[in-house]
Coordinates of C-alpha atoms in Angstrom, one line a residue:
D667 CA 133.5 149.0 144.8
N668 CA 131.0 147.7 142.2
E669 CA 128.1 148.1 144.6
R670 CA 124.8 149.9 143.8
V671 CA 124.9 153.3 145.5
V672 CA 121.6 155.1 146.0
I673 CA 121.4 158.6 147.3
D674 CA 118.0 158.6 149.1
G675 CA 116.1 161.7 149.9
T676 CA 113.3 159.9 151.7
K677 CA 112.9 158.5 155.2
S678 CA 110.9 155.6 156.5
I679 CA 108.0 156.8 158.6
S680 CA 108.2 153.8 160.9
D681 CA 112.0 153.0 161.0
D682 CA 113.7 156.4 160.5
L683 CA 111.1 158.8 162.0
N684 CA 109.8 156.3 164.6
Q685 CA 106.2 157.3 164.0
S686 CA 103.0 155.3 164.2
W687 CA 99.7 155.9 162.2
S688 CA 96.3 156.5 163.7
T689 CA 92.9 156.1 162.1
A690 CA 90.3 158.8 161.8
I691 CA 86.5 158.1 161.9
D692 CA 86.3 158.1 158.1
G693 CA 89.0 155.5 157.7
I694 CA 91.7 157.8 156.6
Q695 CA 94.9 157.2 158.5
Y696 CA 97.2 160.0 159.7
V697 CA 100.6 160.5 161.3
D698 CA 102.4 163.5 162.8
L699 CA 105.8 163.9 161.3
P700 CA 108.7 165.3 163.3
E701 CA 110.0 167.0 160.2
P702 CA 108.4 168.1 156.9
G703 CA 107.7 165.5 154.3
W704 CA 106.2 166.5 151.0
Q705 CA 106.0 163.3 148.8
L706 CA 104.8 159.9 149.9
F707 CA 106.0 156.5 148.6
L708 CA 104.6 153.0 149.1
E709 CA 107.3 150.4 148.5
R710 CA 109.2 153.1 146.6
D711 CA 106.2 153.8 144.3
E712 CA 105.0 157.4 144.4
Q713 CA 101.5 157.9 145.8
V714 CA 99.1 160.5 144.4
P715 CA 98.4 163.8 146.2
A716 CA 94.7 164.0 146.9
R717 CA 93.1 165.6 143.9
W718 CA 90.0 166.1 141.8
P719 CA 89.4 164.8 139.2
N720 CA 91.2 161.6 140.3
A721 CA 94.2 160.3 138.4
N722 CA 97.2 158.1 138.9
F723 CA 100.9 157.9 138.2
S724 CA 100.7 154.1 137.6
D725 CA 98.5 154.3 134.5
G726 CA 99.7 157.7 133.3
T727 CA 96.3 159.3 133.7
V728 CA 97.8 162.3 135.6
F729 CA 99.1 163.4 132.2
N730 CA 95.8 163.0 130.4
R731 CA 94.6 166.6 130.1
T732 CA 91.5 165.6 128.1
H733 CA 89.9 163.2 130.6
N734 CA 91.6 163.7 134.0
W735 CA 91.5 167.4 134.2
A736 CA 88.4 169.5 134.5
H737 CA 87.7 172.2 132.0
G738 CA 86.5 175.8 131.8
T739 CA 83.7 177.0 129.5
I740 CA 85.7 179.8 127.9
T741 CA 86.5 179.8 124.2
G742 CA 88.3 182.2 121.9
S743 CA 85.0 183.9 121.1
N744 CA 82.6 183.7 124.1
N745 CA 84.6 185.5 126.8
A746 CA 82.7 183.5 129.4
Y747 CA 84.7 184.9 132.4
T748 CA 87.8 187.0 133.1
N749 CA 91.1 186.5 134.8
G750 CA 90.5 185.5 138.4
W751 CA 87.4 183.4 137.6
L752 CA 86.7 180.1 136.1
T753 CA 83.4 178.4 135.2
D754 CA 83.4 174.6 135.2
S755 CA 82.1 173.1 132.0
G756 CA 80.6 170.1 133.7
A757 CA 81.0 166.4 133.0
V758 CA 83.7 164.8 130.8
T759 CA 82.5 161.7 129.0
G760 CA 84.0 158.6 130.5
A761 CA 85.7 160.5 133.2
H762 CA 84.1 162.8 135.8
G763 CA 80.7 164.4 136.4
G764 CA 81.8 168.0 136.8
L765 CA 82.7 170.0 139.9
N766 CA 79.2 170.8 141.0
A767 CA 78.1 167.1 140.7
S768 CA 81.1 166.0 142.8
G769 CA 79.8 167.8 145.9
I770 CA 83.2 169.2 146.6
D771 CA 83.6 172.6 148.2
P772 CA 86.7 173.9 146.4
V773 CA 87.3 176.9 148.6
G774 CA 90.7 176.6 150.2
A775 CA 91.9 174.0 147.7
I776 CA 94.7 174.7 145.3
A777 CA 93.7 174.9 141.7
I778 CA 96.3 174.0 139.1
L779 CA 95.2 176.2 136.3
N780 CA 96.2 175.8 132.6
V781 CA 94.8 179.1 131.5
A782 CA 97.6 180.5 129.4
S783 CA 98.2 177.9 126.7
F784 CA 101.6 176.5 127.5
R785 CA 101.7 178.1 131.0
S786 CA 100.0 176.8 134.1
Y787 CA 99.6 178.4 137.6
S788 CA 98.7 177.3 141.0
R789 CA 96.2 179.5 143.0
V790 CA 94.2 179.0 146.1
V791 CA 90.4 179.0 145.4
T792 CA 88.9 181.9 147.3
G793 CA 85.2 181.7 146.4
W794 CA 82.7 179.3 144.9
N795 CA 79.2 179.9 143.4
A796 CA 77.5 176.5 142.9
M797 CA 74.6 178.2 141.2
N798 CA 76.7 179.1 138.1
E799 CA 79.5 176.7 138.9
T800 CA 82.1 179.4 139.0
F801 CA 85.1 179.8 141.4
S802 CA 87.5 182.7 142.1
F803 CA 91.2 183.0 142.7
D804 CA 94.0 185.6 142.6
Q805 CA 94.7 186.5 139.0
T806 CA 97.4 184.7 137.0
D807 CA 100.3 186.6 135.4
E808 CA 99.2 185.4 131.9
W809 CA 95.8 184.6 130.6
K810 CA 94.5 183.4 127.3
T811 CA 90.8 183.0 126.3
K812 CA 91.1 179.4 125.0
H813 CA 91.2 175.8 126.2
H814 CA 91.2 176.2 129.9
A815 CA 91.8 173.2 132.1
Y816 CA 92.4 172.6 135.8
F817 CA 92.4 170.2 138.7
L818 CA 92.3 170.7 142.5
E819 CA 94.7 169.6 145.2
G820 CA 95.7 170.6 148.7
K821 CA 92.6 169.7 150.7
R822 CA 91.8 166.7 152.9
E823 CA 88.3 166.4 151.5
L824 CA 89.8 165.4 148.2
I825 CA 91.0 162.1 149.6
D826 CA 88.5 159.6 148.1
V827 CA 90.4 156.8 146.5
E828 CA 93.1 154.4 147.9
G829 CA 96.6 155.7 147.6
E830 CA 95.7 159.4 147.9
W831 CA 97.3 161.6 150.6
W832 CA 97.4 165.1 151.9
Y833 CA 100.0 166.8 154.0
N834 CA 99.0 169.6 156.4
S835 CA 102.1 171.8 156.6
T836 CA 100.7 173.8 159.5
N837 CA 100.8 170.9 162.0
Q838 CA 103.0 168.5 159.9
R839 CA 100.2 165.9 159.8
L840 CA 100.1 163.5 156.9
H841 CA 96.8 162.0 155.9
Y842 CA 96.6 158.8 153.8
L843 CA 94.1 156.3 152.5
P844 CA 95.9 152.9 152.3
P845 CA 95.2 150.4 149.6
A846 CA 92.6 147.7 150.2
G847 CA 91.9 148.8 153.7
Q848 CA 95.3 147.9 155.0
D849 CA 96.9 149.3 158.1
A850 CA 99.5 151.9 157.2
N851 CA 101.6 150.7 160.1
D852 CA 102.1 147.5 158.2
L853 CA 103.3 149.1 155.0
D854 CA 106.6 150.3 153.8
L855 CA 105.8 154.1 153.6
R856 CA 108.5 156.7 153.1
V857 CA 108.3 160.5 152.8
K858 CA 110.6 162.9 150.9
T859 CA 112.5 165.1 153.4
Q860 CA 115.4 166.3 151.3
P861 CA 115.3 168.5 148.1
F862 CA 118.9 168.3 147.2
A863 CA 121.6 165.7 147.9
F864 CA 124.4 167.8 146.6
T865 CA 124.5 171.6 146.2
V866 CA 127.4 172.9 144.1
K867 CA 128.0 176.7 143.8
N868 CA 130.5 178.7 141.7
S869 CA 132.4 175.5 140.7
D870 CA 133.4 174.0 137.4
N871 CA 134.4 170.5 136.2
V872 CA 132.5 168.7 138.9
T873 CA 131.4 165.2 137.9
L874 CA 129.1 162.8 139.7
E875 CA 129.2 159.3 138.3
G876 CA 127.9 155.9 139.3
L877 CA 125.3 157.1 141.6
E878 CA 121.5 156.6 141.6
F879 CA 119.1 159.2 143.1
F880 CA 115.8 158.4 144.8
G881 CA 113.4 161.2 146.0
T882 CA 116.2 163.8 145.7
T883 CA 118.3 165.6 143.1
V884 CA 121.3 167.8 142.6
Q885 CA 121.6 171.6 142.5
F886 CA 124.2 173.4 140.5
D887 CA 124.3 177.2 140.8
N888 CA 126.6 179.3 138.6
C889 CA 128.7 176.3 137.6

């Protein structure tokens, strides 16, 4: 009674999963998880999935579409490319130098594409032409010829700043660049392993009160 009750959807990599981190040649640390984990927390603060352009949750830059997303060259009048293609517009003042200048090979990465005004889609990058700075992907369901923006995730090569991570779902290996050169084995690192703490189906008048949720949520279906 009167205690703080937290429903936790995460597990400690060291204490709960009993795993230890190793270090790759490039300084990025990695650990093999015995079960899938798809979000990473350091001392309960969410770490950023490896991405380009770089951004953080801590300062809100992940929500800054103007500076922390890359942009396409298309406008409402030039029809620079068609659905399934995107030409990078280059540097953003005060932010990044453009995809070509970054030296990143985007093929195989996941592009989060804001190409339909209020709708965004995720697509695997299937091709890249550095000469004209254009990459290809499977077409999106909707497409509008204005104000295209995007960023890349889902590739180990995108880890380039402290706190970024990438999870390889094929072999359940988590890659992470700890802050300030610290050893990940000495840090309180947790992974999300549970999507829903409660699943309620075909029920009415169900109330959950006095509970906190961390790294998990509730699912109500036809209630």
